[in-house]
Amino acid sequence: MSGADPYAWRPGTVASTTPLSGTGRSIAIAVPGLRAARAGQHVDLRLTADDGYQAVRSYSLSDVRGTHGDPLAAELEISVEQLPDGEVSPYLVEAAEPGDPVEVRGPIGGWFVWPPTEFDPDSAVHAVLPEPAGAPAPTRSPVQLIGGGSGVAPLVAMIRSRSERDDAPPMRLICSVRTPDDQWFAPELDELAAAAGPDLTVDWVFTRGAPEGAARPAGRLTRERLLELALPAEQHPLVYVCGTNGFVETIAGWLVDAGHDPTRVRTERFGGA
């Protein structure tokens, strides 16, 4: 099954759902025959209405661990935020139930993944995107994760994958959300951080309403706050940024201006309905 065509549609079934917030939900989907997925990849979902109308949307994977065993028992997880004018997200967040059929294509993507792809030193990739001088190999580099809102989903997949590895490098997550009600996966992330000690840290930035007793008032993530929380450029971290177009462009620009090598700042943007 490892050589299965990632672009072929496969029948899947909703296995379970878990609420994340008033507008967010995780959905586990059983997809027999799915090849092993990597944290940071995405899948396409195709839904077919009773009248034959079809809609296709792409969603980042928030958990890939269920794809690493028996391919016939493969199960992936996506996490979806409902959009007010959405066509697919309202169904997935409000109506999808275990047993509902879906079609899945993927997993797709090889750049915005962790552990990172190892390229041959003589490959064209290294010729175009050389590693910074003095930096450790990508698989041994510390990892900085930066998410905006629901952009935390693929970053959580990376943290979950890290928990399965004995040789994982340190990770740091910064997530910008509106209010405490928008903190997806917060209890699990707290548990994982407590178990990992200083090798995994999680920082939340609240833009509209901070929790009671918070050390800082609510406010947008600023350049100064980002650089205060993020791993410094001299450590040559591998950085993953996921969020809206504006969020990603702003954060990536601040990091590069602060000395982070552009070849080590990997970005993923989301949108759609």
CSV table of C-alpha atoms in Angstrom, one decimal:
chain,number,residue,atom,x,y,z
A,1,MET,CA,0.0,0.0,0.0
A,2,SER,CA,3.0,2.3,0.5
A,3,GLY,CA,3.1,2.9,-3.3
A,4,ALA,CA,-0.6,3.8,-3.5
A,5,ASP,CA,-1.3,6.8,-5.9
A,6,PRO,CA,-1.8,9.8,-3.6
A,7,TYR,CA,-4.0,11.5,-6.3
A,8,ALA,CA,-6.5,8.7,-6.5
A,9,TRP,CA,-9.8,9.1,-4.7
A,10,ARG,CA,-10.4,6.6,-1.9
A,11,PRO,CA,-13.7,5.9,-0.1
A,12,GLY,CA,-13.6,6.9,3.5
A,13,THR,CA,-16.0,7.0,6.4
A,14,VAL,CA,-16.3,9.5,9.3
A,15,ALA,CA,-15.1,7.5,12.3
A,16,SER,CA,-15.6,10.1,15.1
A,17,THR,CA,-15.9,13.8,15.8
A,18,THR,CA,-14.5,16.0,18.6
A,19,PRO,CA,-15.6,19.6,19.3
A,20,LEU,CA,-12.7,22.1,19.5
A,21,SER,CA,-14.6,25.3,20.0
A,22,GLY,CA,-17.9,26.9,19.1
A,23,THR,CA,-16.9,26.9,15.5
A,24,GLY,CA,-14.2,24.2,15.3
A,25,ARG,CA,-14.3,20.4,15.2
A,26,SER,CA,-11.8,17.6,14.7
A,27,ILE,CA,-13.0,14.8,12.4
A,28,ALA,CA,-11.4,11.3,12.3
A,29,ILE,CA,-11.9,9.6,8.9
A,30,ALA,CA,-11.2,5.9,8.3
A,31,VAL,CA,-9.7,5.4,4.8
A,32,PRO,CA,-8.7,1.8,4.1
A,33,GLY,CA,-5.6,1.6,1.9
A,34,LEU,CA,-4.4,5.1,2.6
A,35,ARG,CA,-0.6,5.4,2.5
A,36,ALA,CA,1.2,6.6,5.6
A,37,ALA,CA,0.9,10.4,6.0
A,38,ARG,CA,3.4,12.9,7.4
A,39,ALA,CA,2.7,15.7,9.7
A,40,GLY,CA,2.2,18.9,7.7
A,41,GLN,CA,0.6,17.2,4.8
A,42,HIS,CA,-3.0,17.8,3.6
A,43,VAL,CA,-5.8,15.8,1.9
A,44,ASP,CA,-8.6,16.7,-0.4
A,45,LEU,CA,-12.1,15.8,0.7
A,46,ARG,CA,-14.9,15.2,-1.8
A,47,LEU,CA,-18.5,15.3,-0.7
A,48,THR,CA,-21.4,14.2,-2.9
A,49,ALA,CA,-25.0,15.3,-2.3
A,50,ASP,CA,-28.0,13.2,-2.9
A,51,ASP,CA,-28.6,15.1,-6.2
A,52,GLY,CA,-25.1,14.3,-7.4
A,53,TYR,CA,-23.6,17.7,-6.7
A,54,GLN,CA,-20.0,17.4,-5.6
A,55,ALA,CA,-17.8,19.8,-3.6
A,56,VAL,CA,-14.0,19.4,-3.0
A,57,ARG,CA,-12.0,21.1,-0.3
A,58,SER,CA,-8.4,20.7,1.1
A,59,TYR,CA,-7.7,20.3,4.8
A,60,SER,CA,-4.5,20.0,6.7
A,61,LEU,CA,-4.0,16.9,8.8
A,62,SER,CA,-4.1,17.5,12.5
A,63,ASP,CA,-3.1,13.9,13.3
A,64,VAL,CA,-1.3,11.3,11.1
A,65,ARG,CA,-0.4,8.7,13.7
A,66,GLY,CA,-3.4,6.5,12.7
A,67,THR,CA,-1.9,6.1,9.2
A,68,HIS,CA,1.3,4.5,10.4
A,69,GLY,CA,0.1,1.0,11.1
A,70,ASP,CA,-2.0,-1.4,9.1
A,71,PRO,CA,-3.0,0.4,5.9
A,72,LEU,CA,-6.4,-1.4,5.9
A,73,ALA,CA,-7.1,0.2,9.3
A,74,ALA,CA,-5.7,3.7,8.3
A,75,GLU,CA,-7.4,6.6,10.0
A,76,LEU,CA,-6.5,10.3,9.7
A,77,GLU,CA,-7.8,13.4,11.4
A,78,ILE,CA,-8.6,16.9,10.0
A,79,SER,CA,-9.7,19.9,12.1
A,80,VAL,CA,-12.1,22.3,10.5
A,81,GLU,CA,-13.2,25.8,11.3
A,82,GLN,CA,-16.7,26.8,10.3
A,83,LEU,CA,-16.9,29.8,8.0
A,84,PRO,CA,-20.0,31.9,8.0
A,85,ASP,CA,-20.5,31.8,4.2
A,86,GLY,CA,-19.0,28.3,3.8
A,87,GLU,CA,-20.4,25.5,1.7
A,88,VAL,CA,-18.6,22.5,3.2
A,89,SER,CA,-17.3,23.6,6.6
A,90,PRO,CA,-20.8,24.0,8.1
A,91,TYR,CA,-21.6,20.4,7.3
A,92,LEU,CA,-18.3,19.1,8.6
A,93,VAL,CA,-18.6,21.1,11.9
A,94,GLU,CA,-22.3,20.8,12.6
A,95,ALA,CA,-23.7,17.8,10.8
A,96,ALA,CA,-21.2,15.2,9.9
A,97,GLU,CA,-21.7,12.0,12.0
A,98,PRO,CA,-19.9,8.7,12.3
A,99,GLY,CA,-20.7,6.5,9.4
A,100,ASP,CA,-21.1,9.3,6.9
A,101,PRO,CA,-19.3,8.6,3.6
A,102,VAL,CA,-16.6,10.9,2.2
A,103,GLU,CA,-13.9,10.5,-0.5
A,104,VAL,CA,-10.3,11.3,0.3
A,105,ARG,CA,-7.4,12.1,-2.0
A,106,GLY,CA,-3.9,12.3,-0.6
A,107,PRO,CA,-1.9,12.7,1.5
A,108,ILE,CA,-0.3,15.5,-0.4
A,109,GLY,CA,2.8,17.7,0.2
A,110,GLY,CA,6.5,17.2,0.8
A,111,TRP,CA,7.9,20.6,1.9
A,112,PHE,CA,5.8,21.7,4.8
A,113,VAL,CA,6.4,18.5,6.7
A,114,TRP,CA,8.0,17.4,9.9
A,115,PRO,CA,10.3,15.4,10.2
A,116,PRO,CA,11.6,17.3,7.1
A,117,THR,CA,12.5,15.6,3.9
A,118,GLU,CA,16.2,14.6,3.7
A,119,PHE,CA,17.5,15.8,0.3
A,120,ASP,CA,20.8,14.5,-1.2
A,121,PRO,CA,23.6,17.1,-0.7
A,122,ASP,CA,24.2,17.1,-4.4
A,123,SER,CA,20.5,17.5,-5.3
A,124,ALA,CA,19.0,20.4,-7.1
A,125,VAL,CA,17.2,21.3,-3.9
A,126,HIS,CA,20.4,22.1,-2.1
A,127,ALA,CA,21.7,24.0,-5.2
A,128,VAL,CA,18.6,26.3,-5.1
A,129,LEU,CA,18.0,26.3,-1.3
A,130,PRO,CA,21.4,25.8,0.3
A,131,GLU,CA,21.5,25.2,4.1
A,132,PRO,CA,22.8,28.1,6.2
A,133,ALA,CA,26.4,28.0,7.2
A,134,GLY,CA,26.9,26.4,10.6
A,135,ALA,CA,23.3,25.1,10.8
A,136,PRO,CA,22.6,21.5,12.0
A,137,ALA,CA,20.9,19.1,9.6
A,138,PRO,CA,17.2,19.8,9.2
A,139,THR,CA,16.2,16.6,11.0
A,140,ARG,CA,18.4,17.7,14.0
A,141,SER,CA,17.4,21.3,14.1
A,142,PRO,CA,15.2,22.8,16.8
A,143,VAL,CA,11.7,23.5,15.5
A,144,GLN,CA,9.7,26.7,15.8
A,145,LEU,CA,6.0,26.4,15.1
A,146,ILE,CA,3.8,29.6,14.6
A,147,GLY,CA,0.1,29.4,14.0
A,148,GLY,CA,-2.7,31.8,13.5
A,149,GLY,CA,-6.1,30.6,14.7
A,150,SER,CA,-7.0,27.3,13.0
A,151,GLY,CA,-3.6,27.3,11.4
A,152,VAL,CA,-2.4,25.5,14.5
A,153,ALA,CA,-3.9,22.2,13.1
A,154,PRO,CA,-0.9,21.0,11.1
A,155,LEU,CA,1.4,22.2,13.8
A,156,VAL,CA,-0.4,20.0,16.3
A,157,ALA,CA,0.2,17.1,14.0
A,158,MET,CA,3.9,17.8,14.2
A,159,ILE,CA,3.8,18.0,18.0
A,160,ARG,CA,1.9,14.8,18.2
A,161,SER,CA,4.4,13.1,15.8
A,162,ARG,CA,7.2,14.4,18.0
A,163,SER,CA,5.7,12.5,21.0
A,164,GLU,CA,6.4,9.2,19.2
A,165,ARG,CA,10.1,9.8,18.6
A,166,ASP,CA,12.9,9.3,21.1
A,167,ASP,CA,15.3,11.4,19.1
A,168,ALA,CA,13.1,14.4,18.5
A,169,PRO,CA,14.6,17.9,18.7
A,170,PRO,CA,13.2,20.7,20.9
A,171,MET,CA,10.0,22.3,19.6
A,172,ARG,CA,8.4,25.6,20.5
A,173,LEU,CA,4.8,26.6,19.5
A,174,ILE,CA,3.4,30.1,19.3
A,175,CYS,CA,-0.3,30.4,18.6
A,176,SER,CA,-2.2,33.6,18.1
A,177,VAL,CA,-6.0,33.3,18.8
A,178,ARG,CA,-8.8,35.7,19.5
A,179,THR,CA,-9.9,34.5,22.9
A,180,PRO,CA,-9.4,31.5,25.2
A,181,ASP,CA,-12.5,29.9,23.6
A,182,ASP,CA,-10.5,29.6,20.4
A,183,GLN,CA,-7.6,27.6,21.9
A,184,TRP,CA,-7.8,24.4,19.9
A,185,PHE,CA,-6.1,21.4,21.6
A,186,ALA,CA,-5.1,23.4,24.6
A,187,PRO,CA,-5.5,20.6,27.3
A,188,GLU,CA,-3.6,18.1,25.2
A,189,LEU,CA,-0.8,20.5,24.4
A,190,ASP,CA,-0.5,21.3,28.1
A,191,GLU,CA,-0.1,17.6,28.8
A,192,LEU,CA,2.5,17.0,26.1
A,193,ALA,CA,4.5,20.1,27.2
A,194,ALA,CA,4.5,18.9,30.8
A,195,ALA,CA,5.7,15.5,29.7
A,196,ALA,CA,8.4,16.9,27.5
A,197,GLY,CA,9.7,19.5,29.9
A,198,PRO,CA,11.8,22.3,28.4
A,199,ASP,CA,12.0,20.4,25.1
A,200,LEU,CA,8.4,21.5,24.2
A,201,THR,CA,7.0,24.9,25.1
A,202,VAL,CA,3.6,26.3,24.1
A,203,ASP,CA,2.8,30.1,24.1
A,204,TRP,CA,-0.6,31.6,23.4
A,205,VAL,CA,-1.2,35.2,22.3
A,206,PHE,CA,-4.7,36.5,22.7
A,207,THR,CA,-5.7,39.2,20.3
A,208,ARG,CA,-9.2,40.2,21.5
A,209,GLY,CA,-9.8,38.7,25.0
A,210,ALA,CA,-7.2,37.3,27.4
A,211,PRO,CA,-8.0,34.8,30.1
A,212,GLU,CA,-8.5,36.0,33.7
A,213,GLY,CA,-5.1,36.5,35.4
A,214,ALA,CA,-3.2,36.6,32.2
A,215,ALA,CA,0.2,38.2,32.4
A,216,ARG,CA,-0.4,40.3,29.3
A,217,PRO,CA,-3.5,42.1,28.1
A,218,ALA,CA,-5.1,41.1,24.8
A,219,GLY,CA,-3.5,42.5,21.7
A,220,ARG,CA,-2.2,41.6,18.3
A,221,LEU,CA,1.0,39.6,17.9
A,222,THR,CA,3.7,42.2,17.4
A,223,ARG,CA,7.1,41.9,16.0
A,224,GLU,CA,8.6,42.5,19.4
A,225,ARG,CA,6.4,39.9,21.1
A,226,LEU,CA,7.2,37.3,18.3
A,227,LEU,CA,10.9,37.7,18.7
A,228,GLU,CA,10.6,37.6,22.4
A,229,LEU,CA,8.9,34.2,22.3
A,230,ALA,CA,10.5,32.6,19.2
A,231,LEU,CA,13.7,30.7,19.0
A,232,PRO,CA,16.5,33.0,18.0
A,233,ALA,CA,17.9,33.1,14.5
A,234,GLU,CA,21.4,32.0,15.7
A,235,GLN,CA,20.0,28.6,16.7
A,236,HIS,CA,19.1,28.0,13.0
A,237,PRO,CA,15.6,26.6,13.9
A,238,LEU,CA,13.4,25.1,11.2
A,239,VAL,CA,10.3,27.3,11.2
A,240,TYR,CA,6.8,26.4,10.2
A,241,VAL,CA,4.2,29.2,9.9
A,242,CYS,CA,0.6,28.5,9.1
A,243,GLY,CA,-2.4,30.8,9.0
A,244,THR,CA,-4.1,33.3,6.7
A,245,ASN,CA,-2.3,35.0,3.8
A,246,GLY,CA,-1.8,38.2,5.8
A,247,PHE,CA,-0.7,36.4,8.9
A,248,VAL,CA,1.9,34.2,7.1
A,249,GLU,CA,3.3,37.1,5.1
A,250,THR,CA,3.7,39.3,8.1
A,251,ILE,CA,5.3,36.6,10.4
A,252,ALA,CA,7.6,35.3,7.7
A,253,GLY,CA,8.8,38.9,6.9
A,254,TRP,CA,9.5,39.6,10.6
A,255,LEU,CA,11.5,36.4,10.9
A,256,VAL,CA,13.6,37.0,7.9
A,257,ASP,CA,14.3,40.6,8.9
A,258,ALA,CA,15.4,39.3,12.3
A,259,GLY,CA,18.0,37.1,10.6
A,260,HIS,CA,16.3,33.8,10.1
A,261,ASP,CA,17.4,32.3,6.9
A,262,PRO,CA,14.6,32.3,4.3
A,263,THR,CA,15.4,28.6,3.4
A,264,ARG,CA,14.4,27.6,6.9
A,265,VAL,CA,11.1,29.4,7.0
A,266,ARG,CA,8.4,27.2,5.6
A,267,THR,CA,4.9,28.5,5.2
A,268,GLU,CA,1.4,27.1,4.6
A,269,ARG,CA,-1.6,29.3,3.9
A,270,PHE,CA,-5.3,28.4,4.3
A,271,GLY,CA,-8.6,29.6,3.0
A,272,GLY,CA,-11.7,28.4,1.2
A,273,ALA,CA,-15.0,27.4,2.6
